Structures are given as C-alpha cells and as structure tokens.
Tab-separated table of C-alpha atoms in Angstrom:
chain	number	residue	atom	x	y	z
Q	1	MET	CA	21.284	21.088	28.224
Q	2	LEU	CA	21.092	19.453	31.658
Q	3	GLU	CA	20.524	15.701	31.722
Q	4	PHE	CA	17.451	14.451	33.576
Q	5	LYS	CA	19.127	13.696	36.923
Q	6	LEU	CA	20.459	17.275	37.096
Q	7	ARG	CA	17.073	18.793	36.161
Q	8	TYR	CA	15.450	16.611	38.810
Q	9	ARG	CA	17.933	17.848	41.416
Q	10	GLU	CA	17.499	21.452	40.261
Q	11	LEU	CA	13.715	21.153	40.706
Q	12	ARG	CA	14.095	19.730	44.224
Q	13	LYS	CA	16.588	22.428	45.213
Q	14	THR	CA	14.343	25.161	43.786
Q	15	LEU	CA	11.410	23.844	45.808
Q	16	GLY	CA	13.654	23.611	48.860
Q	17	ILE	CA	12.644	20.082	49.835
Q	18	THR	CA	14.590	16.979	50.822
Q	19	LEU	CA	14.546	13.588	49.110
Q	20	ARG	CA	12.397	12.282	51.972
Q	21	GLU	CA	9.907	15.143	51.628
Q	22	MET	CA	9.628	14.568	47.886
Q	23	SER	CA	9.093	10.864	48.536
Q	24	SER	CA	6.230	11.709	50.902
Q	25	ASP	CA	4.766	14.310	48.544
Q	26	LEU	CA	4.691	11.945	45.552
Q	27	SER	CA	3.988	8.666	47.419
Q	28	ILE	CA	7.108	7.169	45.814
Q	29	PRO	CA	9.660	5.052	47.762
Q	30	LEU	CA	12.642	7.042	49.020
Q	31	SER	CA	14.995	4.561	47.353
Q	32	SER	CA	13.459	5.329	43.943
Q	33	ILE	CA	13.610	9.095	44.511
Q	34	SER	CA	17.304	8.774	45.369
Q	35	LYS	CA	18.022	6.668	42.263
Q	36	TYR	CA	16.298	9.225	40.003
Q	37	GLU	CA	18.589	11.948	41.291
Q	38	GLN	CA	21.693	9.762	40.998
Q	39	GLY	CA	20.778	8.875	37.428
Q	40	LEU	CA	20.675	5.148	38.229
Q	41	ILE	CA	17.119	4.831	36.902
Q	42	LYS	CA	14.716	7.090	35.025
Q	43	PRO	CA	11.060	7.500	36.009
Q	44	GLY	CA	8.386	6.321	33.598
Q	45	VAL	CA	5.638	8.456	32.084
Q	46	GLU	CA	3.234	7.883	35.000
Q	47	ILE	CA	5.814	9.088	37.550
Q	48	LEU	CA	6.833	12.061	35.384
Q	49	SER	CA	3.165	13.056	35.129
Q	50	ARG	CA	2.811	12.740	38.907
Q	51	ILE	CA	5.828	15.025	39.458
Q	52	ALA	CA	4.515	17.561	36.947
Q	53	LYS	CA	1.060	17.604	38.533
Q	54	ALA	CA	2.282	17.783	42.143
Q	55	TYR	CA	4.663	20.691	41.599
Q	56	LYS	CA	2.989	22.408	38.595
Q	57	VAL	CA	6.140	21.662	36.566
Q	58	ASN	CA	6.399	22.130	32.812
Q	59	LEU	CA	6.429	18.495	31.633
Q	60	ASN	CA	8.365	19.467	28.505
Q	61	TRP	CA	11.120	20.992	30.682
Q	62	LEU	CA	11.153	17.927	32.911
Q	63	ILE	CA	11.589	15.556	29.949
Q	64	THR	CA	13.686	17.606	27.503
Q	65	GLY	CA	15.030	20.562	29.490
Q	66	GLU	CA	13.351	23.010	27.106
Q	67	GLY	CA	11.139	25.905	28.207
Q	68	PRO	CA	10.549	27.305	31.718
Q	69	MET	CA	10.604	25.070	34.788
Q	70	PHE	CA	7.022	25.835	35.809
Q	71	LEU	CA	3.874	25.860	33.693
Q	72	LEU	CA	3.177	29.213	32.092
Q	73	GLN	CA	-0.586	28.667	32.201
Q	74	ASN	CA	-0.317	28.340	35.954
Q	75	GLU	CA	1.507	31.658	36.274
Q	76	LEU	CA	-1.802	33.460	36.559
Q	77	LEU	CA	-4.495	32.041	38.773
Q	78	MET	CA	-7.819	33.807	38.411
Q	79	ILE	CA	-9.719	34.222	41.679
Q	80	GLY	CA	-12.425	36.821	41.810
Q	81	GLY	CA	-11.059	38.377	38.621
Q	82	THR	CA	-7.576	38.892	40.123
Q	83	ASP	CA	-4.288	37.660	38.633
Q	84	ALA	CA	-2.076	36.042	41.280
Q	85	LEU	CA	1.326	34.374	41.324
Q	86	ARG	CA	1.117	30.898	42.804
Q	87	VAL	CA	3.013	29.252	45.676
Q	88	ARG	CA	2.520	26.150	47.809
Q	89	TYR	CA	2.480	26.220	51.609
Q	90	ALA	CA	3.596	22.718	52.622
Q	91	LYS	CA	3.991	21.011	55.978
Q	92	TYR	CA	6.360	18.076	56.451
Q	93	GLU	CA	6.623	16.515	59.906
Q	94	ASP	CA	5.715	19.840	61.576
Q	95	LYS	CA	8.167	21.779	59.375
Q	96	VAL	CA	6.583	24.507	57.274
Q	97	LYS	CA	8.005	25.407	53.859
Q	98	ILE	CA	6.823	27.571	50.997
Q	99	HIS	CA	7.584	26.512	47.420
Q	100	PRO	CA	7.394	28.811	44.371
Q	101	LEU	CA	5.031	27.505	41.676
Q	102	SER	CA	5.516	30.485	39.352
Q	103	ASN	CA	8.650	31.150	37.324
Q	104	GLU	CA	8.690	34.806	38.369
Q	105	LEU	CA	9.027	33.813	42.023
Q	106	VAL	CA	11.952	31.369	41.753
Q	107	ASP	CA	14.748	33.947	42.050
Q	108	GLU	CA	12.848	35.987	44.648
Q	109	PHE	CA	12.572	32.986	46.980
Q	110	LYS	CA	16.251	32.029	47.092
Q	111	PRO	CA	17.513	34.856	49.383
Q	112	LEU	CA	14.439	34.549	51.623
Q	113	LYS	CA	14.581	30.830	52.497
Q	114	LYS	CA	15.849	31.404	56.046
Q	115	ASP	CA	13.186	34.063	56.658
Q	116	PHE	CA	10.471	31.687	55.441
Q	117	ALA	CA	11.709	28.984	57.793
Q	118	LYS	CA	11.398	31.362	60.784
Q	119	ASN	CA	8.173	33.164	59.876
Q	120	PRO	CA	6.647	32.068	56.550
Q	121	VAL	CA	3.465	34.153	56.726
Q	122	GLU	CA	5.153	37.479	57.559
Q	123	THR	CA	7.863	36.856	54.955
Q	124	LEU	CA	5.197	36.121	52.375
Q	125	LYS	CA	3.434	39.391	53.199
Q	126	LYS	CA	6.710	41.289	52.669
Q	127	LEU	CA	7.262	39.536	49.335
Q	128	VAL	CA	3.769	40.496	48.170
Q	129	LYS	CA	4.476	44.148	48.942
Q	130	LYS	CA	7.877	43.985	47.245
Q	131	LEU	CA	6.459	42.501	44.021
Q	132	ASN	CA	3.290	44.620	44.262
Q	133	LYS	CA	1.331	41.598	43.014
Q	134	PRO	CA	-1.119	39.321	44.802
Q	135	ILE	CA	0.130	35.830	45.632
Q	136	CYS	CA	-2.152	32.814	45.885
Q	137	VAL	CA	-1.111	30.176	48.425
Q	138	GLU	CA	-2.128	26.558	47.889
Q	139	PHE	CA	-2.026	24.549	51.126
Q	140	SER	CA	-0.539	21.045	51.188
Q	141	GLY	CA	-0.240	18.656	54.134
Q	142	THR	CA	-2.177	20.962	56.457
Q	143	ASP	CA	-5.686	21.184	57.890
Q	144	ASN	CA	-6.388	23.852	55.232
Q	145	GLN	CA	-5.331	21.565	52.401
Q	146	ASP	CA	-8.495	22.189	50.345
Q	147	SER	CA	-8.263	25.960	50.588
Q	148	LEU	CA	-6.404	28.789	48.887
Q	149	LYS	CA	-5.410	32.090	50.462
Q	150	LEU	CA	-4.925	35.208	48.406
Q	151	TYR	CA	-2.453	37.783	49.815
Q	152	PHE	CA	-2.758	41.340	48.464
Q	153	PRO	CA	-0.101	44.105	48.507
Q	154	ASP	CA	-2.336	46.256	50.723
Q	155	GLY	CA	-2.277	43.586	53.456
Q	156	LYS	CA	-5.716	42.114	52.740
Q	157	ILE	CA	-6.015	38.309	52.869
Q	158	GLU	CA	-8.877	36.327	51.298
Q	159	THR	CA	-9.602	32.619	51.827
Q	160	HIS	CA	-11.131	30.618	48.992
Q	161	ILE	CA	-12.227	27.009	48.754
Q	162	LYS	CA	-10.884	25.293	45.630
Q	163	ASP	CA	-13.508	25.609	42.934
Q	164	GLU	CA	-14.353	23.978	39.602
Q	165	THR	CA	-11.921	26.252	37.755
Q	166	ILE	CA	-8.969	24.716	39.599
Q	167	LYS	CA	-10.352	21.188	39.163
Q	168	LYS	CA	-10.704	21.802	35.424
Q	169	SER	CA	-7.102	23.008	35.324
Q	170	ASP	CA	-5.954	19.781	36.990
Q	171	VAL	CA	-7.980	17.713	34.490
Q	172	PHE	CA	-6.447	19.683	31.606
Q	173	ASN	CA	-2.900	19.144	32.900
Q	174	ASP	CA	-3.562	15.427	33.397
Q	175	LEU	CA	-4.977	15.137	29.865
Q	176	ARG	CA	-1.995	16.929	28.390
Q	177	SER	CA	0.395	14.595	30.243
Q	178	LYS	CA	-1.417	11.568	28.799
Q	179	ILE	CA	-1.238	13.007	25.285
Q	180	VAL	CA	2.505	13.601	25.697
Q	181	SER	CA	2.902	9.958	26.761
Q	182	ILE	CA	1.430	8.703	23.438
Q	183	SER	CA	3.001	11.365	21.230
Q	184	ASP	CA	5.133	8.785	19.382
Q	185	ASP	CA	2.097	6.762	18.269
Q	186	ASN	CA	0.321	8.513	15.379
Q	187	ASN	CA	-2.616	6.093	15.456
Q	188	LYS	CA	-3.322	6.855	19.107
Q	189	LEU	CA	-2.960	10.597	18.505
Q	190	ASP	CA	-5.412	10.423	15.568
Q	191	PHE	CA	-7.879	8.562	17.779
Q	192	VAL	CA	-7.593	11.149	20.589
Q	193	ASN	CA	-7.981	13.991	18.075
Q	194	THR	CA	-11.099	12.379	16.602
Q	195	ALA	CA	-12.541	11.833	20.090
Q	196	ILE	CA	-12.058	15.521	20.937
Q	197	ASP	CA	-13.576	16.633	17.622
Q	198	ALA	CA	-16.536	14.322	18.276
Q	199	LEU	CA	-17.565	16.535	21.204
Q	200	GLY	CA	-18.527	19.308	18.794
Q	201	SER	CA	-19.035	17.646	15.410
Q	202	LYS	CA	-21.685	15.135	14.388
Q	203	SER	CA	-19.555	13.782	11.519
Q	204	SER	CA	-16.583	13.301	13.868
Q	205	PHE	CA	-18.905	11.554	16.321
Q	206	PHE	CA	-19.919	8.986	13.708
Q	207	GLN	CA	-16.281	8.607	12.675
Q	208	LEU	CA	-15.375	7.905	16.298
Q	209	LYS	CA	-18.249	5.441	16.564
Q	210	THR	CA	-16.948	3.558	13.505
Q	211	LEU	CA	-13.438	3.445	14.982
Q	212	MET	CA	-14.810	2.094	18.264
Q	213	GLN	CA	-16.761	-0.630	16.444
Q	214	GLY	CA	-13.584	-1.649	14.611
Q	215	MET	CA	-11.660	-1.791	17.877
Q	216	GLU	CA	-14.410	-3.891	19.447
Q	217	ILE	CA	-14.167	-6.431	16.603
Q	218	ILE	CA	-10.370	-6.666	17.030
Q	219	VAL	CA	-10.690	-7.202	20.787
Q	220	LYS	CA	-13.267	-9.983	20.281
Q	221	GLU	CA	-11.051	-11.708	17.712
Q	222	ARG	CA	-8.057	-11.597	20.078
Q	223	ALA	CA	-10.181	-13.022	22.899
C-alpha cells in the first residue's frame, strides 16, 4: 500500500497539475504543499477534507490507500435525468487543463494530455464520442465557474447553472468528512447519530435535548 506522500503525488500527477497550481487551488502555502509530497509533514483533517472536496477524492483512499481514488457517488451526475461522467475544466494563469473526476476517465486521459493542452474542447468532444457517454464539465477559475456543461456523444452541448442537487452533494461530502474526523471518539459519534435520528424521531429529539442540557451544565461549570 502506498504511503501518504506517494498517494498525494499520484493524485497530483493524475490531475496533471503542478505543486503551485495545487497550492492556488486549495489556498494552501506552496511550502506546505511541497512538504506534504516530500513526506516531511502530514496534513491535518481540515486540509485532507479540503483536498477531498476540491478534487472529489475518496477520503478513505486519501487517508488509508483503500478503495478507488475518486468518489464513487460522484461517478454519476444527474442532470436532466442523464448520467454523466465528471471532469473539471480549470484555468491557471491563462493555462487551461482538464482533470478527470471520475475513476473511469483516469486511464483515458493519460494518452490525451498533449491534445487537451492544445485544444481541450475538441479533445473532450472526441473523448465523449469514444466512450459513448455524456461528460459533465465543472468549470474552475474561469468566468463560467458557477456553470456546468454537458457534452453528449451526438455533439450536443447543454449549459446548466449549478443547482440545489449539487449543493446538497457538497454538504453531504463535507458532513461525511467531519464524521470521519471524529470516528475514533465513540461519544461524539453517538451524539451525531442521535442528532441525525432526531430529525425524524420525536423520542430521539427529546434524547438529543437531554444531551444538550447536560452539555450546557458542563460548560457552565467549566466557566
């Protein structure tokens, strides 16, 4: 199993971005990005969550090396009832790059990197025809950053503004990352589980209320 610094490097190489571009993408100092890849320091939970969210990476793979690199639930993006593989169209200092955000696309992108650098849109159209599957492009660092474009095998292109479905997906991924960060504390996990159950159960709601009252008493005593 690859140690973290090698997984980190593998992710960056797969996305086809430099250390400086990753630093800009994540709003993390270049010196820290470099140290992660050299294995001099390891990022904390907040940084790992930021990496996972920015690149739709499987947090379990990032931490343990187990499972696919990218999130399986992000393999299919539903827009207008259509399943689409997902990629990111990114712009760094006037350089355009396209990153695969679906496991199925990783191997397909490798031999096409030079073509993408010369003409990303036309190369993407060819890839769509080759796979015979629609591809959804998420824009990053461009004027179209809040939009998605859906490329179909027949040449049709649709533009969509990000909707509540995508926002809910981001909230879900963020919540999951937070749960992973407290996975070693059974008390915190029990509290989170009770809070979730309280959304649909009156008895769980009162149980949560009792827990909150107990926590309030402890906080007052410590103050």
